[in-house]
PDB file of C-alpha atoms in Angstrom:
ATOM      1  CA  UNK A  81      -5.924  23.350   0.161  1.00  0.00           C
ATOM      2  CA  UNK A  82      -8.097  21.824   2.825  1.00  0.00           C
ATOM      3  CA  UNK A  83      -8.475  18.086   3.123  1.00  0.00           C
ATOM      4  CA  UNK A  84     -11.462  16.267   4.438  1.00  0.00           C
ATOM      5  CA  UNK A  85     -10.917  14.420   7.667  1.00  0.00           C
ATOM      6  CA  UNK A  86     -10.416  10.652   7.183  1.00  0.00           C
ATOM      7  CA  UNK A  87     -13.693   8.754   7.662  1.00  0.00           C
ATOM      8  CA  UNK A  88     -14.438   7.310  11.075  1.00  0.00           C
ATOM      9  CA  UNK A  89     -13.680   3.625  11.537  1.00  0.00           C
ATOM     10  CA  UNK A  90     -17.170   2.619  12.531  1.00  0.00           C
ATOM     11  CA  UNK A  91     -18.755   4.130   9.429  1.00  0.00           C
ATOM     12  CA  UNK A  92     -16.317   3.113   6.728  1.00  0.00           C
ATOM     13  CA  UNK A  93     -14.749  -0.149   5.764  1.00  0.00           C
ATOM     14  CA  UNK A  94     -12.427   1.261   3.130  1.00  0.00           C
ATOM     15  CA  UNK A  95     -11.189   4.399   1.434  1.00  0.00           C
ATOM     16  CA  UNK A  96     -11.217   4.180  -2.359  1.00  0.00           C
ATOM     17  CA  UNK A  97      -8.597   6.329  -4.035  1.00  0.00           C
ATOM     18  CA  UNK A  98      -9.183   5.504  -7.646  1.00  0.00           C
ATOM     19  CA  UNK A  99      -5.530   4.618  -8.263  1.00  0.00           C
ATOM     20  CA  UNK A 100      -3.632   5.597 -11.361  1.00  0.00           C
ATOM     21  CA  UNK A 101      -5.531   3.264 -13.663  1.00  0.00           C
ATOM     22  CA  UNK A 102      -8.957   4.893 -13.695  1.00  0.00           C
ATOM     23  CA  UNK A 103      -7.963   8.523 -13.182  1.00  0.00           C
ATOM     24  CA  UNK A 104     -10.596   9.250 -10.521  1.00  0.00           C
ATOM     25  CA  UNK A 105      -9.936  12.023  -7.976  1.00  0.00           C
ATOM     26  CA  UNK A 106      -9.041  11.022  -4.459  1.00  0.00           C
ATOM     27  CA  UNK A 107     -12.169  11.172  -2.255  1.00  0.00           C
ATOM     28  CA  UNK A 108     -10.294  12.775   0.644  1.00  0.00           C
ATOM     29  CA  UNK A 109      -9.672  15.800  -1.537  1.00  0.00           C
ATOM     30  CA  UNK A 110     -12.353  18.437  -1.550  1.00  0.00           C
ATOM     31  CA  UNK A 111     -14.799  18.267  -4.470  1.00  0.00           C
ATOM     32  CA  UNK A 112     -13.776  20.507  -7.313  1.00  0.00           C
ATOM     33  CA  UNK A 113     -10.011  20.304  -6.711  1.00  0.00           C
ATOM     34  CA  UNK A 114      -7.978  19.610  -9.808  1.00  0.00           C
ATOM     35  CA  UNK A 115      -6.379  16.235 -10.472  1.00  0.00           C
ATOM     36  CA  UNK A 116      -2.955  17.864 -10.714  1.00  0.00           C
ATOM     37  CA  UNK A 117      -3.179  18.694  -7.006  1.00  0.00           C
ATOM     38  CA  UNK A 118      -2.528  15.008  -6.228  1.00  0.00           C
ATOM     39  CA  UNK A 119       0.912  15.266  -7.841  1.00  0.00           C
ATOM     40  CA  UNK A 120       2.773  15.512  -4.526  1.00  0.00           C
ATOM     41  CA  UNK A 121       0.300  13.713  -2.262  1.00  0.00           C
ATOM     42  CA  UNK A 122       1.429  10.671  -0.284  1.00  0.00           C
ATOM     43  CA  UNK A 123      -0.418   8.153   1.860  1.00  0.00           C
ATOM     44  CA  UNK A 124       1.421   7.847   5.181  1.00  0.00           C
ATOM     45  CA  UNK A 125       1.608   4.449   6.854  1.00  0.00           C
ATOM     46  CA  UNK A 126       3.335   3.072   9.916  1.00  0.00           C
ATOM     47  CA  UNK A 127       5.533   0.028  10.339  1.00  0.00           C
ATOM     48  CA  UNK A 128       6.570  -0.384  13.954  1.00  0.00           C
ATOM     49  CA  UNK A 129       6.977   3.243  15.031  1.00  0.00           C
ATOM     50  CA  UNK A 130       8.424   4.535  11.763  1.00  0.00           C
ATOM     51  CA  UNK A 131       6.455   6.499   9.170  1.00  0.00           C
ATOM     52  CA  UNK A 132       6.587   5.818   5.449  1.00  0.00           C
ATOM     53  CA  UNK A 133       4.998   7.531   2.467  1.00  0.00           C
ATOM     54  CA  UNK A 134       3.760   6.031  -0.790  1.00  0.00           C
ATOM     55  CA  UNK A 135       2.526   8.097  -3.724  1.00  0.00           C
ATOM     56  CA  UNK A 136      -1.233   8.409  -3.849  1.00  0.00           C
ATOM     57  CA  UNK A 137      -1.384   7.630  -7.570  1.00  0.00           C
ATOM     58  CA  UNK A 138      -0.181   4.088  -6.845  1.00  0.00           C
ATOM     59  CA  UNK A 139      -2.977   3.522  -4.321  1.00  0.00           C
ATOM     60  CA  UNK A 140      -6.258   1.878  -5.318  1.00  0.00           C
ATOM     61  CA  UNK A 141      -7.845   1.777  -1.868  1.00  0.00           C
ATOM     62  CA  UNK A 142      -7.209   1.460   1.858  1.00  0.00           C
ATOM     63  CA  UNK A 143      -9.032  -1.416   3.532  1.00  0.00           C
ATOM     64  CA  UNK A 144      -9.528  -2.539   7.087  1.00  0.00           C
ATOM     65  CA  UNK A 145      -7.317  -5.515   7.863  1.00  0.00           C
ATOM     66  CA  UNK A 146      -9.358  -8.690   7.462  1.00  0.00           C
ATOM     67  CA  UNK A 147      -8.794 -12.393   7.574  1.00  0.00           C
ATOM     68  CA  UNK A 148      -6.887 -13.558   4.507  1.00  0.00           C
ATOM     69  CA  UNK A 149      -6.716 -17.005   2.949  1.00  0.00           C
ATOM     70  CA  UNK A 150      -3.212 -18.395   3.632  1.00  0.00           C
ATOM     71  CA  UNK A 151      -1.355 -19.911   0.690  1.00  0.00           C
ATOM     72  CA  UNK A 152       1.271 -22.645   1.246  1.00  0.00           C
ATOM     73  CA  UNK A 153       4.741 -22.555  -0.323  1.00  0.00           C
ATOM     74  CA  UNK A 154       4.765 -18.799  -0.914  1.00  0.00           C
ATOM     75  CA  UNK A 155       7.341 -16.585   0.885  1.00  0.00           C
ATOM     76  CA  UNK A 156       6.683 -15.979   4.583  1.00  0.00           C
ATOM     77  CA  UNK A 157       5.977 -12.278   4.051  1.00  0.00           C
ATOM     78  CA  UNK A 158       2.923 -13.211   1.952  1.00  0.00           C
ATOM     79  CA  UNK A 159       0.082 -13.527   4.463  1.00  0.00           C
ATOM     80  CA  UNK A 160      -2.237 -14.956   1.799  1.00  0.00           C
ATOM     81  CA  UNK A 161      -4.744 -13.585  -0.685  1.00  0.00           C
ATOM     82  CA  UNK A 162      -7.815 -11.430  -0.227  1.00  0.00           C
ATOM     83  CA  UNK A 163     -10.595 -10.347  -2.552  1.00  0.00           C
ATOM     84  CA  UNK A 164     -10.783  -6.577  -2.814  1.00  0.00           C
ATOM     85  CA  UNK A 165     -13.409  -5.020  -5.084  1.00  0.00           C
ATOM     86  CA  UNK A 166     -13.726  -8.284  -7.058  1.00  0.00           C
ATOM     87  CA  UNK A 167      -9.950  -8.505  -7.459  1.00  0.00           C
ATOM     88  CA  UNK A 168      -7.746 -11.180  -5.866  1.00  0.00           C
ATOM     89  CA  UNK A 169      -4.615  -9.590  -4.412  1.00  0.00           C
ATOM     90  CA  UNK A 170      -1.687 -11.040  -2.442  1.00  0.00           C
ATOM     91  CA  UNK A 171      -1.299  -9.496   1.014  1.00  0.00           C
ATOM     92  CA  UNK A 172       2.271  -8.498   1.885  1.00  0.00           C
ATOM     93  CA  UNK A 173       3.278  -8.101   5.532  1.00  0.00           C
ATOM     94  CA  UNK A 174       5.349  -4.919   5.344  1.00  0.00           C
ATOM     95  CA  UNK A 175       6.804  -5.374   8.831  1.00  0.00           C
ATOM     96  CA  UNK A 176       8.117  -8.798   7.786  1.00  0.00           C
ATOM     97  CA  UNK A 177       9.756  -7.275   4.688  1.00  0.00           C
ATOM     98  CA  UNK A 178      11.299  -4.365   6.588  1.00  0.00           C
ATOM     99  CA  UNK A 179      12.133  -5.983   9.931  1.00  0.00           C
ATOM    100  CA  UNK A 180      11.749  -9.775   9.429  1.00  0.00           C
ATOM    101  CA  UNK A 181       9.048  -9.956  12.099  1.00  0.00           C
ATOM    102  CA  UNK A 182       5.325 -10.500  11.577  1.00  0.00           C
ATOM    103  CA  UNK A 183       2.875  -7.728  12.307  1.00  0.00           C
ATOM    104  CA  UNK A 184       0.785  -8.615  15.311  1.00  0.00           C
ATOM    105  CA  UNK A 185      -2.809  -7.903  14.358  1.00  0.00           C
ATOM    106  CA  UNK A 186      -3.918  -4.584  15.806  1.00  0.00           C
ATOM    107  CA  UNK A 187      -7.208  -2.744  15.704  1.00  0.00           C
ATOM    108  CA  UNK A 188      -5.806   0.050  13.556  1.00  0.00           C
ATOM    109  CA  UNK A 189      -4.089  -2.258  11.021  1.00  0.00           C
ATOM    110  CA  UNK A 190      -4.869  -1.464   7.392  1.00  0.00           C
ATOM    111  CA  UNK A 191      -4.288  -2.943   3.960  1.00  0.00           C
ATOM    112  CA  UNK A 192      -3.111  -0.490   1.302  1.00  0.00           C
ATOM    113  CA  UNK A 193      -4.054  -1.879  -2.105  1.00  0.00           C
ATOM    114  CA  UNK A 194      -1.581  -0.811  -4.780  1.00  0.00           C
ATOM    115  CA  UNK A 195      -1.513  -0.982  -8.549  1.00  0.00           C
ATOM    116  CA  UNK A 196       2.070  -1.712  -9.580  1.00  0.00           C
ATOM    117  CA  UNK A 197       3.699  -2.590 -12.881  1.00  0.00           C
ATOM    118  CA  UNK A 198       4.086  -6.222 -11.806  1.00  0.00           C
ATOM    119  CA  UNK A 199       0.633  -6.858 -10.302  1.00  0.00           C
ATOM    120  CA  UNK A 200      -1.863  -5.426  -7.778  1.00  0.00           C
ATOM    121  CA  UNK A 201      -0.751  -6.083  -4.195  1.00  0.00           C
ATOM    122  CA  UNK A 202      -2.012  -5.309  -0.701  1.00  0.00           C
ATOM    123  CA  UNK A 203       0.331  -3.956   1.973  1.00  0.00           C
ATOM    124  CA  UNK A 204      -0.541  -4.977   5.526  1.00  0.00           C
ATOM    125  CA  UNK A 205       0.571  -2.076   7.734  1.00  0.00           C
ATOM    126  CA  UNK A 206       0.181  -0.979  11.337  1.00  0.00           C
ATOM    127  CA  UNK A 207      -1.682   2.238  10.453  1.00  0.00           C
ATOM    128  CA  UNK A 208      -2.606   4.221   7.351  1.00  0.00           C
ATOM    129  CA  UNK A 209      -4.840   7.214   7.937  1.00  0.00           C
ATOM    130  CA  UNK A 210      -3.004  10.324   6.802  1.00  0.00           C
ATOM    131  CA  UNK A 211      -2.309  12.156   3.537  1.00  0.00           C
ATOM    132  CA  UNK A 212       0.467  14.720   3.279  1.00  0.00           C
ATOM    133  CA  UNK A 213       2.081  16.799   0.569  1.00  0.00           C
ATOM    134  CA  UNK A 214       5.763  16.069   0.014  1.00  0.00           C
ATOM    135  CA  UNK A 215       7.482  18.251  -2.565  1.00  0.00           C
ATOM    136  CA  UNK A 216      10.505  16.942  -4.418  1.00  0.00           C
ATOM    137  CA  UNK A 217      12.657  19.582  -2.724  1.00  0.00           C
ATOM    138  CA  UNK A 218      11.529  18.265   0.674  1.00  0.00           C
ATOM    139  CA  UNK A 219      13.101  14.865  -0.015  1.00  0.00           C
ATOM    140  CA  UNK A 220      16.706  14.018   0.746  1.00  0.00           C
ATOM    141  CA  UNK A 221      18.407  10.901  -0.516  1.00  0.00           C
ATOM    142  CA  UNK A 222      19.597   8.382   2.025  1.00  0.00           C
ATOM    143  CA  UNK A 223      22.476   5.927   1.979  1.00  0.00           C
ATOM    144  CA  UNK A 224      20.136   2.925   1.801  1.00  0.00           C
ATOM    145  CA  UNK A 225      19.126   3.915  -1.743  1.00  0.00           C
ATOM    146  CA  UNK A 226      22.411   2.435  -2.966  1.00  0.00           C
ATOM    147  CA  UNK A 227      21.594  -1.056  -1.693  1.00  0.00           C
ATOM    148  CA  UNK A 228      19.674  -3.350  -4.043  1.00  0.00           C
ATOM    149  CA  UNK A 229      17.492  -4.729  -1.254  1.00  0.00           C
ATOM    150  CA  UNK A 230      16.339  -1.272  -0.169  1.00  0.00           C
ATOM    151  CA  UNK A 231      16.458   0.674  -3.420  1.00  0.00           C
ATOM    152  CA  UNK A 232      12.721   1.283  -3.012  1.00  0.00           C
ATOM    153  CA  UNK A 233      13.533   3.816  -0.259  1.00  0.00           C
ATOM    154  CA  UNK A 234      13.958   6.812  -2.550  1.00  0.00           C
ATOM    155  CA  UNK A 235      14.344   9.546   0.050  1.00  0.00           C
ATOM    156  CA  UNK A 236      13.461  10.957   3.462  1.00  0.00           C
ATOM    157  CA  UNK A 237      11.323  14.020   4.137  1.00  0.00           C
ATOM    158  CA  UNK A 238      11.386  16.034   7.357  1.00  0.00           C
ATOM    159  CA  UNK A 239       7.966  17.615   7.790  1.00  0.00           C
ATOM    160  CA  UNK A 240       7.652  19.564  10.992  1.00  0.00           C
ATOM    161  CA  UNK A 241       9.770  17.062  12.892  1.00  0.00           C
ATOM    162  CA  UNK A 242       8.153  14.027  11.259  1.00  0.00           C
ATOM    163  CA  UNK A 243      10.691  11.869   9.426  1.00  0.00           C
ATOM    164  CA  UNK A 244       8.900  10.144   6.535  1.00  0.00           C
ATOM    165  CA  UNK A 245      10.711   7.614   4.363  1.00  0.00           C
ATOM    166  CA  UNK A 246       9.407   7.648   0.790  1.00  0.00           C
ATOM    167  CA  UNK A 247       8.738   4.232  -0.772  1.00  0.00           C
ATOM    168  CA  UNK A 248       8.509   3.636  -4.525  1.00  0.00           C
ATOM    169  CA  UNK A 249       5.658   1.142  -5.064  1.00  0.00           C
ATOM    170  CA  UNK A 250       7.067  -0.411  -8.248  1.00  0.00           C
ATOM    171  CA  UNK A 251      10.600  -0.783  -6.895  1.00  0.00           C
ATOM    172  CA  UNK A 252       9.232  -2.261  -3.668  1.00  0.00           C
ATOM    173  CA  UNK A 253       7.249  -4.883  -5.572  1.00  0.00           C
ATOM    174  CA  UNK A 254      10.155  -5.717  -7.880  1.00  0.00           C
ATOM    175  CA  UNK A 255      12.436  -6.250  -4.879  1.00  0.00           C
ATOM    176  CA  UNK A 256      10.210  -8.876  -3.252  1.00  0.00           C
ATOM    177  CA  UNK A 257      11.752 -12.322  -3.196  1.00  0.00           C
ATOM    178  CA  UNK A 258       9.817 -14.706  -5.439  1.00  0.00           C
ATOM    179  CA  UNK A 259       7.697 -11.964  -7.039  1.00  0.00           C
ATOM    180  CA  UNK A 260       7.579 -13.856 -10.361  1.00  0.00           C
ATOM    181  CA  UNK A 261       6.231 -16.939  -8.589  1.00  0.00           C
ATOM    182  CA  UNK A 262       3.713 -14.796  -6.703  1.00  0.00           C
ATOM    183  CA  UNK A 263       2.552 -13.171  -9.957  1.00  0.00           C
ATOM    184  CA  UNK A 264       2.255 -16.585 -11.641  1.00  0.00           C
ATOM    185  CA  UNK A 265       0.221 -17.959  -8.730  1.00  0.00           C
ATOM    186  CA  UNK A 266      -2.111 -14.967  -8.782  1.00  0.00           C
ATOM    187  CA  UNK A 267      -2.622 -15.350 -12.531  1.00  0.00           C
ATOM    188  CA  UNK A 268      -3.596 -19.004 -12.059  1.00  0.00           C
ATOM    189  CA  UNK A 269      -5.842 -18.205  -9.090  1.00  0.00           C
ATOM    190  CA  UNK A 270      -7.686 -15.482 -11.012  1.00  0.00           C
ATOM    191  CA  UNK A 271      -8.121 -17.758 -14.031  1.00  0.00           C
ATOM    192  CA  UNK A 272      -9.501 -20.529 -11.800  1.00  0.00           C
ATOM    193  CA  UNK A 273     -11.896 -18.109 -10.081  1.00  0.00           C
ATOM    194  CA  UNK A 274     -13.093 -16.779 -13.425  1.00  0.00           C
ATOM    195  CA  UNK A 275     -13.616 -20.295 -14.760  1.00  0.00           C
ATOM    196  CA  UNK A 276     -15.548 -21.270 -11.632  1.00  0.00           C
ATOM    197  CA  UNK A 277     -17.773 -18.202 -11.883  1.00  0.00           C
ATOM    198  CA  UNK A 278     -18.418 -18.898 -15.559  1.00  0.00           C
ATOM    199  CA  UNK A 279     -19.352 -22.479 -14.733  1.00  0.00           C
ATOM    200  CA  UNK A 280     -21.735 -21.409 -12.003  1.00  0.00           C
ATOM    201  CA  UNK A 281     -23.330 -18.830 -14.301  1.00  0.00           C
ATOM    202  CA  UNK A 282     -23.787 -21.461 -17.017  1.00  0.00           C
TER     203      UNK A 282
END
């Protein structure tokens, strides 16, 4: 199955994937391909020089990294919040979660917007511009799966010399320190924004 080439930076601000909520086909797949063909598709992103994969059905969109509104008193890995497609989402610095160092803003940085069981979140990553097929048989479990803090690493795939660590979006979100507080803040922020919009409209 042939994939379309990712859109050029200068012509596209984001890649919408449809996510698992609305059931839309991924736009990088050729028109007419069946939905079931996304079963083993993963978005590949970089943190430092390592490659990670996250299942395409968890992904709502991929956005260019933009300025976010910082929020005080939230964990350091939360860069702030950003409005994506009329939805407020917290932006998580993946490098800070994985390596305890902030990502230095780079031209190729992207935000992967995910729909998780807890809440929608945005992952700030060094790069995200590739889609690969990873079959279950291609994945091997790693020792880190046994640790609570890294249980979201569910396996490693070796694809033509590329080592790709598979990340479970829901487990990753659940593992974040203070996720309940983050979810509560986002709920309040969305309610305030909705109330403000209603007031303006009235």
